[in-house]
Short mmCIF file of C-alpha atoms in Angstrom, two decimals:
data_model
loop_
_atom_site.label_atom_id
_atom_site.label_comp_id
_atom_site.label_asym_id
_atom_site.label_seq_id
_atom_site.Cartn_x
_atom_site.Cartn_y
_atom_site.Cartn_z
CA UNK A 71 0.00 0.00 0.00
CA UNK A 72 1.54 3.18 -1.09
CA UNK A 73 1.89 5.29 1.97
CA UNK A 74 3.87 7.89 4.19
CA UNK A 75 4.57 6.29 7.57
CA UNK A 76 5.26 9.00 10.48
CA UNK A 77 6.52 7.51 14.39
CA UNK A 78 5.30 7.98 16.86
CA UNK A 79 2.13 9.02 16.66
CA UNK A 80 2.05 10.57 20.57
CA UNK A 81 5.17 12.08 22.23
CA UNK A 82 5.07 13.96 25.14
CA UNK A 83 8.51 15.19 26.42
CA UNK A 84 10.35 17.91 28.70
CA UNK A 85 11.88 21.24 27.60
CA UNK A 86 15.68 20.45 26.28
CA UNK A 87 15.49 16.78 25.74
CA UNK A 88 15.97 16.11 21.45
CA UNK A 89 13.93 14.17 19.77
CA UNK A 90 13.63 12.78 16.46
CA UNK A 91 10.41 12.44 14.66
CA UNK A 92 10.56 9.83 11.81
CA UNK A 93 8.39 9.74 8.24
CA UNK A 94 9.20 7.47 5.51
CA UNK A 95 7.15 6.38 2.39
CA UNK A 96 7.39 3.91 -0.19
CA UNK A 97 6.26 5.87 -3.45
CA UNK A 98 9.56 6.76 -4.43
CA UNK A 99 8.96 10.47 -4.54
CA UNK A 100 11.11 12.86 -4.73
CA UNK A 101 9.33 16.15 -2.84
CA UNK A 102 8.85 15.48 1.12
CA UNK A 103 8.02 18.23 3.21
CA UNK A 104 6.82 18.92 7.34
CA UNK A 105 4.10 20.82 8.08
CA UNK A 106 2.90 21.81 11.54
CA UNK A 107 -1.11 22.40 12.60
CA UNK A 108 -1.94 24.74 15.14
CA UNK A 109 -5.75 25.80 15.66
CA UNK A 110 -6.75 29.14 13.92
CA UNK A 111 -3.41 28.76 11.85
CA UNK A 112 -4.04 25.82 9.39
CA UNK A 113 -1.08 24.29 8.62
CA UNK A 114 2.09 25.82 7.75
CA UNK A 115 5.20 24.34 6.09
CA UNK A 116 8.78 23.91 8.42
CA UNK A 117 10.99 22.36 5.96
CA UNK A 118 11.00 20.65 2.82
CA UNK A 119 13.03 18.63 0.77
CA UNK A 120 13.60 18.22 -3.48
CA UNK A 121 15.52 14.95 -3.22
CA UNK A 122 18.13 13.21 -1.38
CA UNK A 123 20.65 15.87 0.14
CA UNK A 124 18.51 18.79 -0.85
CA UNK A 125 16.55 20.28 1.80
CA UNK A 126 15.26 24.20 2.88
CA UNK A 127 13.36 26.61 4.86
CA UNK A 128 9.71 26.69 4.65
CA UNK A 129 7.67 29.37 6.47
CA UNK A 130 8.75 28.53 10.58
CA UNK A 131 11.81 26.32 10.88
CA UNK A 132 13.14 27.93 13.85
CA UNK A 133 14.00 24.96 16.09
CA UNK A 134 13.89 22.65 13.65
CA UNK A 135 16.18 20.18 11.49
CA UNK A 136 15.76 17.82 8.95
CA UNK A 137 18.15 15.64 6.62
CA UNK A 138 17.24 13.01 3.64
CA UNK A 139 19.99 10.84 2.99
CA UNK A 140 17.91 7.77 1.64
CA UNK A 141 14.79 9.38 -0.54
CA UNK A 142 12.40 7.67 1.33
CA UNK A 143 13.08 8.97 4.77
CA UNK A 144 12.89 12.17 6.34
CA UNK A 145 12.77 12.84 9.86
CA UNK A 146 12.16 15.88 11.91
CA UNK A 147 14.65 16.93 14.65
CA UNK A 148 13.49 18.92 17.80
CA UNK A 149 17.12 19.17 19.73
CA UNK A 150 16.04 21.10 21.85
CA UNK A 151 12.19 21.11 22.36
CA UNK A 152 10.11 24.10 23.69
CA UNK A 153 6.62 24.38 24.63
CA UNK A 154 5.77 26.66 21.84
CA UNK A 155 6.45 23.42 19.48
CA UNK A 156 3.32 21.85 20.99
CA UNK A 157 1.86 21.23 17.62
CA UNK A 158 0.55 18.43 15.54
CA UNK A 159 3.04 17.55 12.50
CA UNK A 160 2.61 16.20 9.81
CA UNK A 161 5.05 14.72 6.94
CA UNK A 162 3.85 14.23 3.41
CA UNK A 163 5.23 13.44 0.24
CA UNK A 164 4.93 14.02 -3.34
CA UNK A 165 5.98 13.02 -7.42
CA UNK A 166 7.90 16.15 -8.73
CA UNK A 167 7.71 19.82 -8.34
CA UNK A 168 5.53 21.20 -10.79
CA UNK A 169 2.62 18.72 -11.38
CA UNK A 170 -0.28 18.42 -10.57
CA UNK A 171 -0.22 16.11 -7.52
CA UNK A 172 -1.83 16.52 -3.95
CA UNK A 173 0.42 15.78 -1.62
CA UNK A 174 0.56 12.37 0.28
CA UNK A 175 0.13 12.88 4.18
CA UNK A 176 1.05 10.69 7.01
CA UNK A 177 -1.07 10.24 10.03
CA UNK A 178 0.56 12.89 12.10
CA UNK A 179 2.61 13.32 15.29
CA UNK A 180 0.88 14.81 18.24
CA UNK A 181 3.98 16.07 20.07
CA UNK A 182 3.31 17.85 23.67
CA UNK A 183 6.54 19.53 25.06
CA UNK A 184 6.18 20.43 28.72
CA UNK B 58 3.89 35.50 -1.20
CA UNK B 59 0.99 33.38 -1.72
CA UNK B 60 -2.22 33.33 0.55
CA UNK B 61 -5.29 31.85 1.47
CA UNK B 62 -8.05 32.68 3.04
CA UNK B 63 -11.04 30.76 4.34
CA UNK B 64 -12.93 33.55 6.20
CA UNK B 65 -15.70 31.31 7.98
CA UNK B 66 -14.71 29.34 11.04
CA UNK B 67 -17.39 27.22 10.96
CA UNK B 68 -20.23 25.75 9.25
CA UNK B 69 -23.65 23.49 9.83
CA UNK B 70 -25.60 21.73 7.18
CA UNK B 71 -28.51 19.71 7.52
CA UNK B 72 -27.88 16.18 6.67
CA UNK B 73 -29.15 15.31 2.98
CA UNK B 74 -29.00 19.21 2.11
CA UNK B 75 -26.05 20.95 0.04
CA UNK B 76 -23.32 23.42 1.65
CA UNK B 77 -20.88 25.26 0.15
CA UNK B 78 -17.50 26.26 1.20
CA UNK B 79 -15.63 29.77 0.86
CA UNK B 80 -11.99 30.00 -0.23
CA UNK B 81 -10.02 33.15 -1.49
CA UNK B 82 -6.46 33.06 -2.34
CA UNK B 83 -4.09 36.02 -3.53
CA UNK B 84 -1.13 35.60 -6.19
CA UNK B 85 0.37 37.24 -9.18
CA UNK B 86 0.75 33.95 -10.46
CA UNK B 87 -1.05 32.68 -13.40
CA UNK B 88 -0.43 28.91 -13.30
CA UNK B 89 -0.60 27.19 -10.50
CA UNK B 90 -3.05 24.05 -8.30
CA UNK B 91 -5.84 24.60 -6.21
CA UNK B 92 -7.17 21.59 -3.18
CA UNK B 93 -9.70 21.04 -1.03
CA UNK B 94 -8.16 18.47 1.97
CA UNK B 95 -10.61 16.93 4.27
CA UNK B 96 -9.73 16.23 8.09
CA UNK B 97 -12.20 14.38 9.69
CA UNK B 98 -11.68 13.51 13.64
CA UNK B 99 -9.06 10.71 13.11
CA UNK B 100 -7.01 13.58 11.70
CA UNK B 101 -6.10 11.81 8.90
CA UNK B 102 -5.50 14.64 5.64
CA UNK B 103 -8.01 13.56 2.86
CA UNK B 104 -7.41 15.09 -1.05
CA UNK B 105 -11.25 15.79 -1.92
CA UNK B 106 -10.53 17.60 -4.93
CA UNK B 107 -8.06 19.94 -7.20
CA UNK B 108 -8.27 22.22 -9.74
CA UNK B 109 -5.78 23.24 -12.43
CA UNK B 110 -5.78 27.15 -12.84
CA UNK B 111 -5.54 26.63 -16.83
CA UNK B 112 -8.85 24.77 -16.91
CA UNK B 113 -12.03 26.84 -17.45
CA UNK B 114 -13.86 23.43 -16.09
CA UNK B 115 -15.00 22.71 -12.64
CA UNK B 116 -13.59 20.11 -10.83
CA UNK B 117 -15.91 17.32 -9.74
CA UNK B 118 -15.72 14.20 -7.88
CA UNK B 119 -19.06 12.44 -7.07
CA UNK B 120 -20.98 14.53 -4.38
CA UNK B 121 -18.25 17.15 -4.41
CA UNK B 122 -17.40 20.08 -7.03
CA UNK B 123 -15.84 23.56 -6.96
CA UNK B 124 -16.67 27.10 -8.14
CA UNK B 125 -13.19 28.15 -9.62
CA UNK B 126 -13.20 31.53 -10.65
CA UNK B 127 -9.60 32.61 -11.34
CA UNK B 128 -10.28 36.45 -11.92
CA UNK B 129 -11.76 36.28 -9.00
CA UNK B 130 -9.60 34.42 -7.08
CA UNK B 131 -12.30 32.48 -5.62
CA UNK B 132 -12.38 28.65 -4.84
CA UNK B 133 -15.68 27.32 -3.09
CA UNK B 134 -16.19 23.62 -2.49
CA UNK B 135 -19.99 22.74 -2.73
CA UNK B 136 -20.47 19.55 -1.16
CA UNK B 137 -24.25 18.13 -2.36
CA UNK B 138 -26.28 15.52 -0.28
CA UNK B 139 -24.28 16.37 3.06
CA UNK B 140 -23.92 12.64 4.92
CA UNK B 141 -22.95 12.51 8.59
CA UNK B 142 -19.14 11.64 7.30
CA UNK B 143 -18.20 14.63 5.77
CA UNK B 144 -18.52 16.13 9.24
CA UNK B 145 -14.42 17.12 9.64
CA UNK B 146 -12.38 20.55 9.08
CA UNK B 147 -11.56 20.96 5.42
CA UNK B 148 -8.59 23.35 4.31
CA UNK B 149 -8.13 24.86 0.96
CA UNK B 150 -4.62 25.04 -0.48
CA UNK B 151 -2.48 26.75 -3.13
CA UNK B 152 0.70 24.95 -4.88
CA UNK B 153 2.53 27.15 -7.32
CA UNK B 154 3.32 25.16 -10.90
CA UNK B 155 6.29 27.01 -11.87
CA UNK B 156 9.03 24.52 -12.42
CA UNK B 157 12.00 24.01 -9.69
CA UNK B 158 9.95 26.15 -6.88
CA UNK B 159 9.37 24.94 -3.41
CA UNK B 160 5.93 22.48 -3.99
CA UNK B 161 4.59 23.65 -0.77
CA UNK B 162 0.71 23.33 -0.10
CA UNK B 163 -0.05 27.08 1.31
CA UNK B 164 -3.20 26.15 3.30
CA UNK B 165 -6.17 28.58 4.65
CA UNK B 166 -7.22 28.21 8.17
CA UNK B 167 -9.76 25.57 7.87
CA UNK B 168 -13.34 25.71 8.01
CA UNK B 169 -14.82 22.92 10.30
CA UNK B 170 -18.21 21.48 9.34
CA UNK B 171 -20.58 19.60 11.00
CA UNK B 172 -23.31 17.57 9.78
CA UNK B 173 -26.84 17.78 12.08
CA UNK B 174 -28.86 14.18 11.31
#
């Protein structure tokens, strides 16, 4: 089944302690991206990525890494979490840049940072 | 910078009964993708439909179509025969076509929707 597959789906943690945030999916596309939902905000992009070793900035990556060495994986780095990243993420994935493709979304991360 | 807007919060439709959705978006652009996600309580993002700027046509897909009008800059989802599952928050979205850009989804707000039986 073609799918994005984001762990864990729950995380609650303390102020300071990293964590890593994993999404990986089998469709062998190139475009993966994080998002973050807040209520009253939508959702708003933190990083993307083109393809392997290519990543940027979306719209709030303060706080934030990300690296794709293998094209199917992505994760999300929090090293050093703060209760303003309280947030649900989600990782999605998509073919190409320019086409006309929704994106694929995992199930999302429900990370609490106390 | 691109934008969206969905300016109403919230909606209620009667079960059965047709509702439509409100989405504005802002961008000097001239090609680019427009989406309607679904979220329903499991959270879970749901494609409903998309839209292709170049195309004069409506998108449809079974109970579910869109008012596109691009010089407008208006994208309303009309969802006919409302059932009890579309009850969930749907968010419009914007993805620029130009070639090589960032293929981020720029999303609205949300609107959330319920269904009354």
């Amino acid at each position: 089944e073609a799918q994005v597959t984001q762990n864990p789906r729950y995380l609650i943690t303390v102020t300071g302690k990293k964590l890593t945030v994993t999404c990986s999916q089998n469709m062998n596309h190139e475009y993966m991206s994080w998002y973050r939902q807040d209520p009253g905000l939508g959702l708003r992009q933190i990083y993307y990525s083109m393809n392997v070793e290519v990543t940027d900035k979306g719209d709030v990556p303060e706080g934030y890494k990300v690296s794709r060495k293998e094209k199917r994986n992505f994760p999300l780095i929090l090293e050093s979490p703060s209760p303003n990243q309280t947030s649900l993420y989600f990782c999605a994935s998509s073919l190409g840049g320019s086409q006309l493709y929704g994106y694929t979304f995992g199930s999302g991360t429900r990370l609490t940072v106390v | 910078a691109q934008t969206v807007t969905q300016s109403q919060p919230e909606m209620s439709v009667q079960e059965a009964e047709t509702v439509t959705l409100s989405c504005t978006y802002d961008t000097s652009e001239s090609d680019y993708y427009l989406f309607w996600y679904k979220q329903p309580p499991s959270r879970q993002m749901i494609l409903v439909i998309r839209q292709e700027a170049y195309k004069q046509q409506n998108a449809t897909e079974n109970r579910f179509s869109v008012n596109f009008q691009k010089a407008a800059k208006s994208f309303s989802l009309k969802i006919s025969d409302s059932q009890l599952g579309d009850a969930a928050m749907y968010f419009c979205a914007y993805r620029s076509a130009l070639s090589g850009a960032n293929s981020k989804l720029t999303f609205g707000k949300g609107i959330t929707l319920s269904v009354r039986p």
